[in-house]
Amino acid sequence: KNQVEQSPQSLIILEGKNCTLQCNYTVSPFSNLRWYKQDTGRGPVSLTIMTFSENTKSNGRYTATLDADTKQSSLHITASQLSDSASYICVVRFQTGANNLFFGTGTRLTVIP
Amino acid sequence: NAGVMQNPRHLVRRRGQEARLRCSPMKGHSHVYWYRQLPEEGLKFMVYLQKENIIDESGMPKERFSAEFPKEGPSILRIQQVVRGDSAAYFCASSGQGGDEQFFGPGTRLTVL
């Protein structure tokens, strides 16, 4: 069964600290993996996309890693800011099919001053 | 280039009434997806449409729910005879011909009293 699991469910960190969010998936065959940021009351916005051959991709203070062998991805946030408070969703695309996205339930990050 | 537009942003209905949710995709996009998000849960796929065609409705309840994407005008998600369990945020996403990245709208928050 194709699944995407994220951990932790929620996380509270102090402003300025770093954190790492995890995503494990069983989707196969795999096409790509995206990390989305969803602010409260808004739709998700894509942060990074990684294909099978990519190990690391950065977008400002966000760095995503992918290990396609172990089917794990992580999102590392450096020097957190209050505006990083949001849900972070891991989305894995299956290789075939008209609608082929599998969504994780997200990690809710709260950055406190 | 305006993003995905959804309206209304908030909708309150009494049990038994009908709810109509509208989604205008990004300019040039012909693929529309509807998702439901219950409080504290992840996004759940409902239906995938292209202009005038339903491609995949495997995530949509068989009764009371319907969706359309006419040749002209927005996509409509229609919920008849709403019940309290329909209370959720409904997100629309659109993608272009290649269908890879989905861009999300801000969502419609439906509250059933």
mmCIF file of C-alpha atoms in Angstrom:
data_model
loop_
_atom_site.group_PDB
_atom_site.id
_atom_site.type_symbol
_atom_site.label_atom_id
_atom_site.label_comp_id
_atom_site.label_asym_id
_atom_site.label_seq_id
_atom_site.Cartn_x
_atom_site.Cartn_y
_atom_site.Cartn_z
ATOM 1 C CA LYS A 1 0.000 0.000 0.000
ATOM 2 C CA ASN A 2 1.396 3.381 -1.013
ATOM 3 C CA GLN A 3 1.801 5.620 2.013
ATOM 4 C CA VAL A 4 3.573 8.750 3.207
ATOM 5 C CA GLU A 5 4.309 9.179 6.898
ATOM 6 C CA GLN A 6 5.699 12.266 8.556
ATOM 7 C CA SER A 7 7.267 12.851 11.929
ATOM 8 C CA PRO A 8 7.031 14.462 14.320
ATOM 9 C CA GLN A 9 3.344 15.382 14.217
ATOM 10 C CA SER A 10 4.118 18.669 15.883
ATOM 11 C CA LEU A 11 7.196 20.545 16.954
ATOM 12 C CA ILE A 12 7.874 23.677 19.001
ATOM 13 C CA ILE A 13 11.237 25.415 18.716
ATOM 14 C CA LEU A 14 12.753 28.702 19.764
ATOM 15 C CA GLU A 15 13.314 31.397 17.191
ATOM 16 C CA GLY A 16 16.782 31.124 15.692
ATOM 17 C CA LYS A 17 17.109 27.386 16.271
ATOM 18 C CA ASN A 18 17.360 24.741 13.558
ATOM 19 C CA CYS A 19 15.013 21.802 13.110
ATOM 20 C CA THR A 20 14.573 18.748 10.895
ATOM 21 C CA LEU A 21 11.313 17.218 9.743
ATOM 22 C CA GLN A 22 11.101 13.640 8.496
ATOM 23 C CA CYS A 23 9.144 11.950 5.732
ATOM 24 C CA ASN A 24 9.097 8.207 5.059
ATOM 25 C CA TYR A 25 7.260 6.818 2.075
ATOM 26 C CA THR A 26 6.441 3.493 0.518
ATOM 27 C CA VAL A 27 5.246 4.886 -2.817
ATOM 28 C CA SER A 28 6.685 2.871 -5.677
ATOM 29 C CA PRO A 29 7.534 3.415 -8.424
ATOM 30 C CA PHE A 30 8.525 6.878 -7.330
ATOM 31 C CA SER A 31 8.572 9.945 -9.552
ATOM 32 C CA ASN A 32 9.297 12.926 -7.308
ATOM 33 C CA LEU A 33 8.843 14.288 -3.820
ATOM 34 C CA ARG A 34 7.785 17.785 -2.846
ATOM 35 C CA TRP A 35 7.752 19.609 0.433
ATOM 36 C CA TYR A 36 4.926 22.113 0.843
ATOM 37 C CA LYS A 37 4.450 24.810 3.457
ATOM 38 C CA GLN A 38 0.882 25.492 4.544
ATOM 39 C CA ASP A 39 0.291 28.596 6.612
ATOM 40 C CA THR A 40 -2.787 28.568 8.826
ATOM 41 C CA GLY A 41 -5.856 29.370 6.791
ATOM 42 C CA ARG A 42 -4.066 29.168 3.454
ATOM 43 C CA GLY A 43 -3.361 26.667 0.723
ATOM 44 C CA PRO A 44 -0.074 24.757 0.509
ATOM 45 C CA VAL A 45 2.851 26.346 -1.310
ATOM 46 C CA SER A 46 5.642 24.282 -2.825
ATOM 47 C CA LEU A 47 9.089 24.707 -1.221
ATOM 48 C CA THR A 48 11.210 22.109 -3.001
ATOM 49 C CA ILE A 49 10.903 19.272 -5.478
ATOM 50 C CA MET A 50 13.303 16.351 -5.699
ATOM 51 C CA THR A 51 13.557 13.602 -8.262
ATOM 52 C CA PHE A 52 15.034 10.148 -7.871
ATOM 53 C CA SER A 53 18.568 11.238 -8.720
ATOM 54 C CA GLU A 54 18.747 14.238 -6.395
ATOM 55 C CA ASN A 55 20.081 13.978 -2.858
ATOM 56 C CA THR A 56 19.875 17.563 -1.655
ATOM 57 C CA LYS A 57 18.077 20.697 -2.691
ATOM 58 C CA SER A 58 18.023 24.067 -0.987
ATOM 59 C CA ASN A 59 15.610 26.977 -1.067
ATOM 60 C CA GLY A 60 16.926 29.727 1.168
ATOM 61 C CA ARG A 61 16.894 28.495 4.750
ATOM 62 C CA TYR A 62 15.119 25.294 3.717
ATOM 63 C CA THR A 63 17.187 22.252 2.706
ATOM 64 C CA ALA A 64 15.558 19.020 1.626
ATOM 65 C CA THR A 65 17.353 15.695 1.398
ATOM 66 C CA LEU A 66 16.281 12.498 -0.266
ATOM 67 C CA ASP A 67 17.500 8.929 0.147
ATOM 68 C CA ALA A 68 15.672 6.971 -2.548
ATOM 69 C CA ASP A 69 17.141 3.679 -1.329
ATOM 70 C CA THR A 70 15.653 3.942 2.143
ATOM 71 C CA LYS A 71 12.674 5.978 0.898
ATOM 72 C CA GLN A 72 13.285 8.785 3.348
ATOM 73 C CA SER A 73 13.327 12.541 2.992
ATOM 74 C CA SER A 74 14.000 15.311 5.448
ATOM 75 C CA LEU A 75 13.410 19.042 5.498
ATOM 76 C CA HIS A 76 15.931 21.033 7.486
ATOM 77 C CA ILE A 77 15.103 24.582 8.501
ATOM 78 C CA THR A 78 18.007 26.769 9.516
ATOM 79 C CA ALA A 79 17.852 29.785 11.831
ATOM 80 C CA SER A 80 14.099 29.538 12.247
ATOM 81 C CA GLN A 81 11.914 32.619 12.135
ATOM 82 C CA LEU A 82 8.466 33.241 13.577
ATOM 83 C CA SER A 83 7.088 33.188 10.031
ATOM 84 C CA ASP A 84 8.215 29.571 9.674
ATOM 85 C CA SER A 85 5.311 28.576 11.932
ATOM 86 C CA ALA A 86 3.166 26.452 9.623
ATOM 87 C CA SER A 87 2.387 22.898 8.604
ATOM 88 C CA TYR A 88 4.956 21.223 6.379
ATOM 89 C CA ILE A 89 3.575 18.579 4.075
ATOM 90 C CA CYS A 90 5.515 15.893 2.233
ATOM 91 C CA VAL A 91 3.924 14.874 -1.079
ATOM 92 C CA VAL A 92 5.162 11.952 -3.146
ATOM 93 C CA ARG A 93 4.246 11.450 -6.770
ATOM 94 C CA PHE A 94 3.680 7.945 -8.067
ATOM 95 C CA GLN A 95 5.104 7.341 -11.547
ATOM 96 C CA THR A 96 1.900 6.492 -13.322
ATOM 97 C CA GLY A 97 -1.732 7.437 -13.273
ATOM 98 C CA ALA A 98 -3.719 10.555 -13.958
ATOM 99 C CA ASN A 99 -3.901 11.568 -10.313
ATOM 100 C CA ASN A 100 -0.979 10.096 -8.499
ATOM 101 C CA LEU A 101 -0.059 12.217 -5.486
ATOM 102 C CA PHE A 102 0.244 10.825 -1.991
ATOM 103 C CA PHE A 103 0.072 13.352 0.839
ATOM 104 C CA GLY A 104 1.556 13.073 4.299
ATOM 105 C CA THR A 105 -0.493 14.420 7.195
ATOM 106 C CA GLY A 106 2.107 17.103 7.851
ATOM 107 C CA THR A 107 4.250 18.344 10.701
ATOM 108 C CA ARG A 108 2.931 21.389 12.517
ATOM 109 C CA LEU A 109 5.862 23.629 13.404
ATOM 110 C CA THR A 110 5.533 26.423 15.945
ATOM 111 C CA VAL A 111 8.396 28.880 16.341
ATOM 112 C CA ILE A 112 8.270 30.855 19.565
ATOM 113 C CA PRO A 113 10.199 34.012 20.428
ATOM 114 C CA ASN B 1 -0.690 36.203 -13.359
ATOM 115 C CA ALA B 2 -3.308 35.582 -10.712
ATOM 116 C CA GLY B 3 -3.044 32.362 -8.773
ATOM 117 C CA VAL B 4 -5.780 29.847 -8.134
ATOM 118 C CA MET B 5 -8.883 31.617 -6.904
ATOM 119 C CA GLN B 6 -11.524 30.088 -4.700
ATOM 120 C CA ASN B 7 -14.758 31.553 -3.476
ATOM 121 C CA PRO B 8 -16.297 31.959 -1.140
ATOM 122 C CA ARG B 9 -13.485 31.790 1.415
ATOM 123 C CA HIS B 10 -15.950 30.986 4.164
ATOM 124 C CA LEU B 11 -19.349 29.377 3.794
ATOM 125 C CA VAL B 12 -21.887 28.612 6.488
ATOM 126 C CA ARG B 13 -24.775 26.291 5.779
ATOM 127 C CA ARG B 14 -27.478 24.648 7.857
ATOM 128 C CA ARG B 15 -27.952 20.903 7.688
ATOM 129 C CA GLY B 16 -29.859 19.939 4.585
ATOM 130 C CA GLN B 17 -28.856 22.962 2.515
ATOM 131 C CA GLU B 18 -26.664 22.933 -0.563
ATOM 132 C CA ALA B 19 -23.091 24.208 -0.715
ATOM 133 C CA ARG B 20 -21.452 25.379 -3.937
ATOM 134 C CA LEU B 21 -17.717 25.950 -3.957
ATOM 135 C CA ARG B 22 -16.020 27.639 -6.887
ATOM 136 C CA CYS B 23 -12.498 27.382 -8.193
ATOM 137 C CA SER B 24 -10.880 29.377 -10.972
ATOM 138 C CA PRO B 25 -7.583 27.761 -12.017
ATOM 139 C CA MET B 26 -4.441 29.671 -12.851
ATOM 140 C CA LYS B 27 -4.441 31.190 -16.304
ATOM 141 C CA GLY B 28 -3.525 28.578 -18.869
ATOM 142 C CA HIS B 29 -4.210 25.620 -16.571
ATOM 143 C CA SER B 30 -6.725 23.038 -17.727
ATOM 144 C CA HIS B 31 -6.424 20.516 -14.888
ATOM 145 C CA VAL B 32 -8.284 21.012 -11.607
ATOM 146 C CA TYR B 33 -8.124 18.963 -8.432
ATOM 147 C CA TRP B 34 -10.309 19.164 -5.345
ATOM 148 C CA TYR B 35 -9.113 18.163 -1.875
ATOM 149 C CA ARG B 36 -10.763 18.076 1.533
ATOM 150 C CA GLN B 37 -8.934 18.790 4.758
ATOM 151 C CA LEU B 38 -10.551 17.975 8.079
ATOM 152 C CA PRO B 39 -9.240 19.761 11.196
ATOM 153 C CA GLU B 40 -5.833 18.434 12.271
ATOM 154 C CA GLU B 41 -5.726 16.072 9.280
ATOM 155 C CA GLY B 42 -3.914 15.986 5.949
ATOM 156 C CA LEU B 43 -5.286 16.779 2.530
ATOM 157 C CA LYS B 44 -7.453 14.054 1.038
ATOM 158 C CA PHE B 45 -7.944 13.831 -2.715
ATOM 159 C CA MET B 46 -11.529 14.045 -3.929
ATOM 160 C CA VAL B 47 -11.699 14.542 -7.676
ATOM 161 C CA TYR B 48 -9.569 15.430 -10.691
ATOM 162 C CA LEU B 49 -11.097 17.173 -13.697
ATOM 163 C CA GLN B 50 -10.042 18.513 -17.046
ATOM 164 C CA LYS B 51 -12.217 20.816 -19.070
ATOM 165 C CA GLU B 52 -15.657 19.191 -19.345
ATOM 166 C CA ASN B 53 -14.354 15.822 -18.160
ATOM 167 C CA ILE B 54 -14.044 14.040 -14.849
ATOM 168 C CA ILE B 55 -10.792 12.095 -14.952
ATOM 169 C CA ASP B 56 -10.716 10.566 -11.482
ATOM 170 C CA GLU B 57 -13.422 10.837 -8.837
ATOM 171 C CA SER B 58 -12.252 7.971 -6.693
ATOM 172 C CA GLY B 59 -11.958 10.160 -3.600
ATOM 173 C CA MET B 60 -15.376 11.697 -3.783
ATOM 174 C CA PRO B 61 -18.307 10.288 -1.783
ATOM 175 C CA LYS B 62 -20.798 8.585 -4.079
ATOM 176 C CA GLU B 63 -23.784 10.470 -2.716
ATOM 177 C CA ARG B 64 -24.474 14.188 -2.344
ATOM 178 C CA PHE B 65 -21.144 15.286 -3.870
ATOM 179 C CA SER B 66 -20.608 16.279 -7.483
ATOM 180 C CA ALA B 67 -18.048 18.284 -9.422
ATOM 181 C CA GLU B 68 -17.867 19.900 -12.802
ATOM 182 C CA PHE B 69 -15.417 21.935 -14.831
ATOM 183 C CA PRO B 70 -17.351 23.451 -17.736
ATOM 184 C CA LYS B 71 -15.823 24.735 -20.934
ATOM 185 C CA GLU B 72 -16.398 28.276 -19.714
ATOM 186 C CA GLY B 73 -16.263 29.405 -16.119
ATOM 187 C CA PRO B 74 -14.921 28.017 -12.877
ATOM 188 C CA SER B 75 -14.930 24.497 -11.558
ATOM 189 C CA ILE B 76 -17.760 23.850 -9.116
ATOM 190 C CA LEU B 77 -17.817 21.417 -6.215
ATOM 191 C CA ARG B 78 -21.390 20.892 -5.140
ATOM 192 C CA ILE B 79 -22.497 19.306 -1.896
ATOM 193 C CA GLN B 80 -26.183 18.612 -1.560
ATOM 194 C CA GLN B 81 -28.040 18.175 1.741
ATOM 195 C CA VAL B 82 -24.987 19.017 3.804
ATOM 196 C CA VAL B 83 -24.378 17.321 7.137
ATOM 197 C CA ARG B 84 -22.159 18.378 10.042
ATOM 198 C CA GLY B 85 -19.462 15.940 8.929
ATOM 199 C CA ASP B 86 -19.029 17.944 5.725
ATOM 200 C CA SER B 87 -17.510 20.795 7.747
ATOM 201 C CA ALA B 88 -13.955 21.080 6.480
ATOM 202 C CA ALA B 89 -11.603 23.154 4.369
ATOM 203 C CA TYR B 90 -11.931 22.402 0.674
ATOM 204 C CA PHE B 91 -8.896 23.177 -1.441
ATOM 205 C CA CYS B 92 -8.681 23.418 -5.172
ATOM 206 C CA ALA B 93 -5.433 23.029 -7.098
ATOM 207 C CA SER B 94 -4.644 23.461 -10.773
ATOM 208 C CA SER B 95 -1.880 22.336 -13.055
ATOM 209 C CA GLY B 96 -0.823 22.863 -16.624
ATOM 210 C CA GLN B 97 -0.723 20.454 -19.542
ATOM 211 C CA GLY B 98 2.272 18.574 -18.175
ATOM 212 C CA GLY B 99 0.363 18.100 -14.957
ATOM 213 C CA ASP B 100 3.324 18.035 -12.645
ATOM 214 C CA GLU B 101 3.214 20.815 -10.090
ATOM 215 C CA GLN B 102 -0.153 21.616 -8.579
ATOM 216 C CA PHE B 103 -0.774 25.161 -7.417
ATOM 217 C CA PHE B 104 -3.238 25.461 -4.573
ATOM 218 C CA GLY B 105 -5.913 28.015 -3.910
ATOM 219 C CA PRO B 106 -6.559 29.532 -0.477
ATOM 220 C CA GLY B 107 -9.400 27.132 0.267
ATOM 221 C CA THR B 108 -13.051 27.444 1.216
ATOM 222 C CA ARG B 109 -13.916 26.783 4.825
ATOM 223 C CA LEU B 110 -17.336 25.178 5.048
ATOM 224 C CA THR B 111 -19.142 25.167 8.368
ATOM 225 C CA VAL B 112 -22.362 23.215 8.690
ATOM 226 C CA LEU B 113 -24.532 24.251 11.615
#
